[in-house]
Coordinates of C-alpha atoms in Angstrom, one line a residue:
X1 CA 87.7 66.8 96.2
X2 CA 89.3 67.5 99.6
X3 CA 92.3 69.9 99.4
X4 CA 95.2 69.9 101.9
X5 CA 96.4 73.4 102.2
X6 CA 99.6 74.9 103.5
X7 CA 101.1 78.3 104.2
X8 CA 103.2 79.6 101.3
X9 CA 106.3 81.4 102.7
X10 CA 109.4 82.3 100.7
X11 CA 108.1 80.4 97.7
X12 CA 107.7 77.1 99.7
X13 CA 104.9 75.2 101.2
X14 CA 105.1 75.3 105.0
X15 CA 103.0 72.8 106.8
X16 CA 101.7 72.1 110.3
X17 CA 98.9 70.2 111.8
X18 CA 95.7 70.5 109.6
X19 CA 93.5 71.5 112.4
X20 CA 91.1 73.7 110.5
X21 CA 88.6 72.9 107.7
X22 CA 86.4 74.8 105.3
X23 CA 83.0 73.4 104.6
X24 CA 80.8 73.7 101.6
X25 CA 77.9 75.8 102.8
X26 CA 75.6 74.3 100.2
X27 CA 76.4 70.8 101.4
X28 CA 77.7 70.4 105.0
X29 CA 78.8 66.8 104.3
X30 CA 81.4 68.2 101.8
X31 CA 84.7 69.3 103.4
X32 CA 86.4 71.6 100.8
X33 CA 89.8 71.9 102.5
X34 CA 91.8 71.2 105.6
X35 CA 94.4 73.8 106.6
X36 CA 97.0 74.5 109.2
X37 CA 96.3 77.3 111.7
X38 CA 99.2 79.7 111.7
X39 CA 100.3 82.1 114.4
X40 CA 102.9 84.6 115.3
X41 CA 105.8 82.2 114.3
X42 CA 104.5 81.8 110.8
X43 CA 103.9 85.5 110.5
X44 CA 107.5 86.2 111.7
X45 CA 108.9 83.8 109.1
X46 CA 106.7 85.4 106.3
X47 CA 107.7 88.9 107.2
X48 CA 111.4 88.0 107.3
X49 CA 111.0 86.5 103.8
X50 CA 109.2 89.6 102.6
X51 CA 111.8 92.0 104.0
X52 CA 114.6 90.0 102.5
X53 CA 113.0 90.0 99.1
X54 CA 112.0 93.6 99.2
X55 CA 115.2 95.3 97.9
X56 CA 115.5 93.2 94.7
X57 CA 111.8 93.4 93.9
X58 CA 111.5 97.2 94.5
X59 CA 114.5 97.7 92.2
X60 CA 113.3 95.3 89.5
X61 CA 112.3 96.7 86.1
X62 CA 108.7 97.7 86.0
X63 CA 108.4 95.4 83.0
X64 CA 109.3 92.4 85.2
X65 CA 106.5 93.2 87.6
X66 CA 104.1 93.9 84.8
X67 CA 104.9 90.5 83.1
X68 CA 104.3 88.6 86.3
X69 CA 100.9 90.2 86.9
X70 CA 99.9 89.9 83.3
X71 CA 100.8 86.2 83.3
X72 CA 98.9 85.7 86.6
X73 CA 95.8 87.3 85.0
X74 CA 96.1 85.0 82.0
X75 CA 96.4 81.9 84.2
X76 CA 93.4 82.9 86.2
X77 CA 91.4 83.4 83.0
X78 CA 92.4 80.1 81.6
X79 CA 91.3 78.3 84.8
X80 CA 88.1 80.4 85.4
X81 CA 85.8 77.4 85.3
X82 CA 87.8 75.4 87.8
X83 CA 88.5 78.4 90.1
X84 CA 84.9 79.5 89.9
X85 CA 83.6 76.1 90.9
X86 CA 86.0 76.1 93.9
X87 CA 85.0 79.6 94.9
X88 CA 81.3 78.8 94.7
X89 CA 81.7 75.5 96.5
X90 CA 83.7 77.1 99.3
X91 CA 81.9 80.5 99.7
X92 CA 78.4 79.7 98.5
X93 CA 77.8 82.3 95.8
X94 CA 76.2 80.9 92.7
X95 CA 78.4 79.5 90.0
X96 CA 77.9 82.5 87.6
X97 CA 78.7 84.8 90.4
X98 CA 81.8 82.8 91.4
X99 CA 83.1 82.5 87.9
X100 CA 82.4 86.3 87.4
X101 CA 84.5 87.0 90.5
X102 CA 87.4 84.9 89.2
X103 CA 87.3 86.8 85.9
X104 CA 87.3 90.1 87.9
X105 CA 90.5 89.0 89.7
X106 CA 92.1 88.2 86.4
X107 CA 91.2 91.6 85.0
X108 CA 92.5 93.3 88.1
X109 CA 95.9 91.6 87.7
X110 CA 96.0 92.6 84.1
X111 CA 95.0 96.2 84.9
X112 CA 97.8 96.6 87.4
X113 CA 100.2 94.9 85.0
X114 CA 99.6 98.0 82.9
X115 CA 99.8 100.4 85.9
X116 CA 103.2 98.9 86.8
X117 CA 104.5 100.5 83.5
X118 CA 102.8 103.9 83.9
X119 CA 105.0 106.8 85.1
X120 CA 103.6 108.2 88.3
X121 CA 105.5 111.4 88.7
X122 CA 106.0 115.0 87.5
X123 CA 108.7 117.3 86.2
X124 CA 108.2 120.8 87.6
X125 CA 109.9 124.2 87.3
X126 CA 111.6 125.4 90.5
X127 CA 111.1 128.9 91.8
X128 CA 114.9 129.2 91.7
X129 CA 116.9 129.6 88.5
X130 CA 119.0 126.6 87.4
X131 CA 117.2 124.1 89.5
X132 CA 114.9 121.3 88.2
X133 CA 112.3 119.5 90.4
X134 CA 111.0 116.0 89.9
X135 CA 108.6 113.9 91.9
X136 CA 108.4 110.2 91.6
X137 CA 106.9 107.3 93.6
X138 CA 108.7 104.6 95.5
X139 CA 107.6 101.4 97.1
X140 CA 106.5 101.5 100.7
X141 CA 108.0 98.2 101.7
X142 CA 106.1 95.2 103.2
X143 CA 102.3 95.1 103.2
X144 CA 100.1 93.0 105.4
X145 CA 96.8 92.3 103.7
X146 CA 93.8 91.0 105.7
X147 CA 91.0 89.9 103.5
X148 CA 87.3 88.8 104.0
X149 CA 85.4 85.8 102.9
X150 CA 82.7 87.4 100.8
X151 CA 85.0 88.2 97.8
X152 CA 87.7 85.6 98.5
X153 CA 89.7 86.0 95.3
X154 CA 88.7 89.5 94.0
X155 CA 89.7 91.3 97.2
X156 CA 93.0 89.5 97.6
X157 CA 93.7 90.4 94.0
X158 CA 92.7 94.1 94.3
X159 CA 95.0 94.5 97.3
X160 CA 97.9 92.3 96.2
X161 CA 98.1 93.4 92.5
X162 CA 98.8 97.1 93.2
X163 CA 101.1 96.3 96.1
X164 CA 103.2 94.1 93.8
X165 CA 102.9 96.4 90.7
X166 CA 104.5 99.3 92.6
X167 CA 107.4 97.2 94.0
X168 CA 106.2 96.1 97.5
X169 CA 106.2 92.7 99.0
X170 CA 103.2 91.0 100.6
X171 CA 102.0 88.9 103.5
X172 CA 98.4 87.9 103.0
X173 CA 96.0 86.5 105.6
X174 CA 92.8 85.2 103.9
X175 CA 89.5 84.8 105.8
X176 CA 89.1 81.6 107.7
X177 CA 85.9 80.3 105.9
X178 CA 87.5 80.6 102.4
X179 CA 91.2 79.6 102.5
X180 CA 91.2 77.3 99.5
X181 CA 90.5 79.9 96.8
X182 CA 93.0 82.3 98.4
X183 CA 95.5 79.5 98.4
X184 CA 94.8 78.8 94.7
X185 CA 95.4 82.5 93.9
X186 CA 98.7 82.5 95.8
X187 CA 99.9 79.4 93.9
X188 CA 99.1 81.1 90.6
X189 CA 101.1 84.2 91.5
X190 CA 104.1 81.9 92.3
X191 CA 103.6 80.0 89.1
X192 CA 103.5 83.3 87.2
X193 CA 107.0 84.1 88.4
X194 CA 106.7 86.0 91.7
X195 CA 110.2 85.5 93.3
X196 CA 110.5 83.8 96.6
X197 CA 109.5 86.0 99.5
X198 CA 107.7 88.6 97.4
X199 CA 104.3 87.1 98.1
X200 CA 103.6 85.1 101.2
X201 CA 100.3 83.5 102.5
X202 CA 99.7 82.7 106.1
X203 CA 96.4 80.9 106.9
X204 CA 94.8 81.1 110.3
X205 CA 92.4 82.9 112.6
X206 CA 92.6 86.1 114.7
X207 CA 96.1 85.3 116.0
X208 CA 97.5 85.7 112.5
X209 CA 95.8 89.0 111.9
X210 CA 96.9 90.4 115.2
X211 CA 100.5 89.3 114.6
X212 CA 100.5 91.1 111.2
X213 CA 99.0 94.3 112.7
X214 CA 101.5 94.4 115.5
X215 CA 104.6 93.3 113.6
X216 CA 107.4 95.8 113.4
X217 CA 108.4 94.6 110.0
X218 CA 105.1 95.5 108.4
X219 CA 105.1 98.9 106.8
X220 CA 101.5 99.1 105.7
X221 CA 98.2 97.3 106.3
X222 CA 95.1 97.0 104.2
X223 CA 92.1 95.5 105.9
X224 CA 88.6 94.6 104.8
X225 CA 86.1 93.4 107.4
X226 CA 84.0 94.6 110.3
X227 CA 84.1 97.9 112.1
X228 CA 85.0 96.4 115.4
X229 CA 88.0 94.6 114.0
X230 CA 88.9 97.5 111.8
X231 CA 89.1 99.8 114.8
X232 CA 91.7 97.5 116.5
X233 CA 93.7 97.3 113.2
X234 CA 93.8 101.1 113.0
X235 CA 94.9 101.4 116.7
X236 CA 97.7 98.8 116.2
X237 CA 98.9 100.5 113.0
X238 CA 98.9 103.9 114.6
X239 CA 101.1 102.7 117.5
X240 CA 103.7 101.7 115.0
X241 CA 103.1 104.6 112.6
X242 CA 102.4 102.1 109.8
X243 CA 100.2 103.3 107.0
X244 CA 96.7 101.8 107.1
X245 CA 93.7 101.4 104.9
X246 CA 90.4 100.1 106.2
X247 CA 87.1 99.0 104.4
X248 CA 84.5 98.3 107.0
X249 CA 81.1 97.8 105.3
X250 CA 78.0 99.7 104.7
X251 CA 74.3 100.1 105.4
X252 CA 73.5 101.2 101.9
X253 CA 70.3 103.1 101.1
X254 CA 68.4 102.7 97.8
X255 CA 65.9 105.6 97.3
X256 CA 62.9 105.0 95.1
X257 CA 61.0 108.1 94.1
X258 CA 57.4 108.3 92.8
X259 CA 58.5 109.0 89.3
X260 CA 60.7 105.8 89.1
X261 CA 60.1 103.1 86.6
X262 CA 58.8 100.5 89.0
X263 CA 60.2 97.5 87.1
X264 CA 63.7 99.0 87.1
X265 CA 63.3 100.0 90.8
X266 CA 62.4 96.4 91.7
X267 CA 65.3 95.1 89.6
X268 CA 67.8 97.4 91.3
X269 CA 66.5 96.4 94.8
X270 CA 66.5 92.6 94.0
X271 CA 70.0 92.7 92.6
X272 CA 71.4 94.9 95.3
X273 CA 69.7 93.3 98.3
X274 CA 69.7 89.6 97.4
X275 CA 72.2 88.5 94.8
X276 CA 75.4 87.3 96.4
X277 CA 73.1 86.2 99.2
X278 CA 73.2 89.8 100.4
X279 CA 76.8 89.2 101.5
X280 CA 78.2 92.3 99.9
X281 CA 79.3 95.4 101.7
X282 CA 77.6 97.4 99.0
X283 CA 74.2 95.6 99.3
X284 CA 71.0 97.6 99.3
X285 CA 70.0 96.7 102.8
X286 CA 67.6 99.6 103.4
X287 CA 65.2 100.8 100.8
X288 CA 63.6 104.2 101.2
X289 CA 60.4 104.7 99.2
X290 CA 58.2 107.8 98.7
X291 CA 54.6 107.3 99.6
X292 CA 53.1 107.7 96.1
X293 CA 54.8 104.5 94.8
X294 CA 55.4 102.8 98.1
X295 CA 52.6 100.2 98.3
X296 CA 53.0 99.1 94.6
X297 CA 56.7 98.9 94.9
X298 CA 56.8 96.9 98.2
X299 CA 54.2 94.5 96.9
X300 CA 56.2 93.9 93.7
X301 CA 59.5 93.6 95.6
X302 CA 58.1 91.0 97.9
X303 CA 56.5 89.0 95.0
X304 CA 59.8 89.0 93.1
X305 CA 61.8 88.0 96.3
X306 CA 59.4 85.2 96.9
X307 CA 60.1 83.8 93.4
X308 CA 63.8 83.7 93.8
X309 CA 65.2 80.1 93.7
X310 CA 67.4 79.3 96.7
X311 CA 69.7 76.3 96.4
X312 CA 73.0 74.6 96.0
X313 CA 75.5 77.2 94.6
X314 CA 76.6 74.8 91.9
X315 CA 73.1 74.1 90.7
X316 CA 72.5 76.1 87.4
X317 CA 69.0 76.8 88.5
X318 CA 70.0 78.5 91.7
X319 CA 69.7 82.3 92.0
X320 CA 70.5 82.7 95.7
X321 CA 73.0 80.5 97.4
X322 CA 73.5 79.7 101.1
X323 CA 74.9 81.9 103.8
X324 CA 78.7 81.3 104.1
X325 CA 78.5 79.8 107.7
X326 CA 76.2 78.8 110.5
X327 CA 77.2 81.9 112.4
X328 CA 76.2 84.2 109.5
X329 CA 72.9 82.4 109.1
X330 CA 72.2 82.8 112.8
X331 CA 73.0 86.5 112.6
X332 CA 70.7 87.0 109.6
X333 CA 67.8 85.3 111.4
X334 CA 68.5 87.2 114.6
X335 CA 68.2 90.5 112.9
X336 CA 64.9 89.5 111.3
X337 CA 63.6 88.7 114.8
X338 CA 64.8 92.0 116.1
X339 CA 63.0 93.7 113.2
X340 CA 59.8 91.9 114.1
X341 CA 60.0 92.8 117.7
X342 CA 60.5 96.5 116.8
X343 CA 57.3 96.5 114.7
X344 CA 58.6 95.5 111.3
X345 CA 56.3 93.4 109.1
X346 CA 57.9 90.4 107.4
X347 CA 56.3 90.2 103.9
X348 CA 58.3 87.2 102.8
X349 CA 61.1 85.0 104.0
X350 CA 62.6 85.4 107.4
X351 CA 63.2 81.7 108.0
X352 CA 65.8 79.0 107.3
X353 CA 65.1 76.6 104.5
X354 CA 65.5 72.8 104.6
X355 CA 66.5 71.5 101.2
X356 CA 67.7 68.1 100.0
X357 CA 71.3 68.8 101.1
X358 CA 72.2 70.1 104.5
X359 CA 73.3 73.7 104.1
X360 CA 72.9 77.2 105.6
X361 CA 70.0 78.3 103.5
X362 CA 67.7 81.2 104.1
X363 CA 64.7 82.5 102.2
X364 CA 65.2 86.1 100.8
X365 CA 63.5 88.4 103.3
X366 CA 61.6 91.7 102.9
X367 CA 60.7 93.6 106.1
X368 CA 58.2 96.4 105.6
X369 CA 56.9 99.2 107.9
X370 CA 60.2 99.9 109.5
X371 CA 61.4 103.1 111.1
X372 CA 64.7 104.8 110.3
X373 CA 66.1 104.4 113.8
X374 CA 65.4 100.7 114.2
X375 CA 68.3 98.4 114.3
X376 CA 67.5 96.7 111.1
X377 CA 68.1 100.1 109.4
X378 CA 71.2 101.0 111.3
X379 CA 73.3 97.8 111.7
X380 CA 74.9 95.8 108.9
X381 CA 73.1 92.4 108.6
X382 CA 75.1 90.9 105.7
X383 CA 72.5 88.5 104.5
X384 CA 69.5 88.4 102.1
X385 CA 67.4 90.8 104.1
X386 CA 66.0 94.1 102.9
X387 CA 64.0 96.5 105.0
X388 CA 61.8 99.3 103.6
X389 CA 61.0 102.7 105.0
X390 CA 58.1 104.9 103.8
X391 CA 58.7 108.6 103.4
X392 CA 56.8 111.7 102.2
X393 CA 59.1 113.1 99.5
X394 CA 62.6 113.3 98.2
X395 CA 63.8 115.7 100.9
X396 CA 62.8 113.3 103.6
X397 CA 64.3 110.4 101.7
X398 CA 67.7 112.1 101.4
X399 CA 67.7 113.1 105.1
X400 CA 67.1 109.4 106.1
X401 CA 69.6 108.1 103.6
X402 CA 72.3 110.3 105.1
X403 CA 71.7 109.1 108.6
X404 CA 73.8 106.5 110.4
X405 CA 77.5 105.8 110.7
X406 CA 78.1 104.2 107.3
X407 CA 78.7 105.9 103.9
X408 CA 79.9 103.3 101.4
X409 CA 77.4 103.2 98.5
X410 CA 74.0 104.8 97.9
X411 CA 71.5 104.7 95.0
X412 CA 68.4 106.4 93.7
X413 CA 65.9 105.3 91.1
X414 CA 64.2 108.3 89.5
X415 CA 63.2 109.7 86.1
X416 CA 64.1 113.2 87.3
X417 CA 67.5 114.6 86.2
X418 CA 67.0 117.3 88.9
X419 CA 66.7 114.8 91.7
X420 CA 69.5 112.6 90.3
X421 CA 71.9 115.5 90.1
X422 CA 71.0 116.7 93.6
X423 CA 71.3 113.2 95.1
X424 CA 74.7 112.7 93.5
X425 CA 76.0 115.9 95.0
X426 CA 74.4 115.7 98.5
X427 CA 74.4 112.0 99.5
X428 CA 77.1 111.2 102.1
X429 CA 78.6 108.2 100.4
X430 CA 81.8 107.3 98.6
X431 CA 79.9 105.8 95.6
X432 CA 76.6 106.9 94.1
X433 CA 74.4 104.8 91.7
X434 CA 71.7 106.4 89.6
X435 CA 69.1 104.0 88.4
X436 CA 71.5 101.1 89.2
X437 CA 71.9 98.7 92.1
X438 CA 74.0 99.9 94.9
X439 CA 76.2 96.8 94.5
X440 CA 78.4 96.3 91.5
X441 CA 81.5 98.3 90.8
X442 CA 84.2 98.4 88.1
X443 CA 87.7 97.2 88.9
X444 CA 89.5 100.2 87.2
X445 CA 88.0 103.0 89.3
X446 CA 88.4 103.9 93.0
X447 CA 86.4 102.0 95.6
X448 CA 85.6 103.3 99.1
X449 CA 83.3 105.1 101.4
X450 CA 82.9 108.0 103.8
X451 CA 82.3 108.2 107.6
X452 CA 83.0 104.8 109.3
X453 CA 82.7 102.7 106.1
X454 CA 86.3 103.5 105.1
X455 CA 89.5 104.9 106.5
X456 CA 92.6 105.9 104.6
X457 CA 93.2 106.0 100.8
X458 CA 90.7 104.6 98.3
X459 CA 91.2 101.1 96.9
X460 CA 91.4 100.0 93.2
X461 CA 92.0 101.8 90.0
X462 CA 94.3 104.9 89.8
X463 CA 93.7 105.6 93.5
X464 CA 95.7 102.5 94.5
X465 CA 99.0 104.2 93.7
X466 CA 98.4 106.7 96.6
X467 CA 98.4 103.9 99.2
X468 CA 100.9 101.4 97.8
X469 CA 103.6 103.9 96.9
X470 CA 105.1 107.1 98.5
X471 CA 106.2 110.3 96.8
X472 CA 109.8 111.5 96.7
X473 CA 110.7 115.0 95.6
X474 CA 114.1 115.5 94.0
X475 CA 115.8 118.9 93.5
X476 CA 118.6 119.0 90.8
X477 CA 121.0 121.8 90.2
X478 CA 122.9 121.8 87.0

């Protein structure tokens, strides 16, 4: 079914020429949605609506905000099958993954429904007699949210829900390849009772993002995407002294030691590297293996990758869906060719697949015999491609894992509590996984990385209050 989308501004559908379209990456003959391409004018209108709605929403009872988010969570849950199908059809992740993401968005809304009611403040003793001191948190104002295509409902939810819970208003720009699922999320928030102007959706390309970043009426920006775009977002926000939060990907290491359970190690690598078509910022894209287990592990990894079923995201037998776009598929294949030219040995995959439907399919790829400084181990591929590096021991593995500019997620598979504890303390990453895939995080705990993976406050969980609200300290003499 073809959807005709619109911007959603001040509680109303705002049209325009439907000059853009999102395609089903599993079936290029299927147009999922047509949408208008917004620009600075639509952003101006959305920001004006958000600023006008801000005073009433910020002063509303926390219970009002909680009820809206809780109802939104329930509506998403009740429509999980329908929304999961739309997500998988538009983004390309398998139906179980798509439905799982929808449920995660629902849980995020319900979590922040609870956080809206939680008191975030302190009562303190002053150093001066007869004076009381209180701290409490206030809304920041209007937030511009710029979200990616790889988690097209979960990331809008984990940015929007805390912003709304703590009394802010929102202008959301969803990623160009996946506007339909973001549009469905926005409609649910409005149905749940978000007042006009409190939540606004502007669909479009880079012009919309730039207009949000440079708009004087935007008080804070949360962005998830590439490092290159993130740098321009930070620069624009700094010029206006707007608060900013950036999530910009990873090149996540999975260390496998000689004492690892090889079946578990392969499971962690397969899950982290290939599920979600490798299109996760926490994907295990470089696998560092000590020499005692290296050959057995790499052989088992390639065999398992070779057995994965690639196909239509809506086919129940599919384990790996397509790349989200032709551009992403070409980038994946380009990096495989770079790895070959630099001496990597492709054990399996590395080529596009032609199936019964036209789609952007690629075989899961394992590249062995790579060196730490090669581009395949330094640059984010964002596809079903895993490279392996052979090392002597744990110390060399840790050293290589800590190289590079990224520091989002890192994992180790080992039977040694000594090495697990040392890795947890010494790895330069914002999230550490012990005997688990590097991908896969809970919605109620902080998310974020170090170095150039992240900038600003953490996302999700109790950390979100730091970014989406500001502290006021009150002194009271009585």
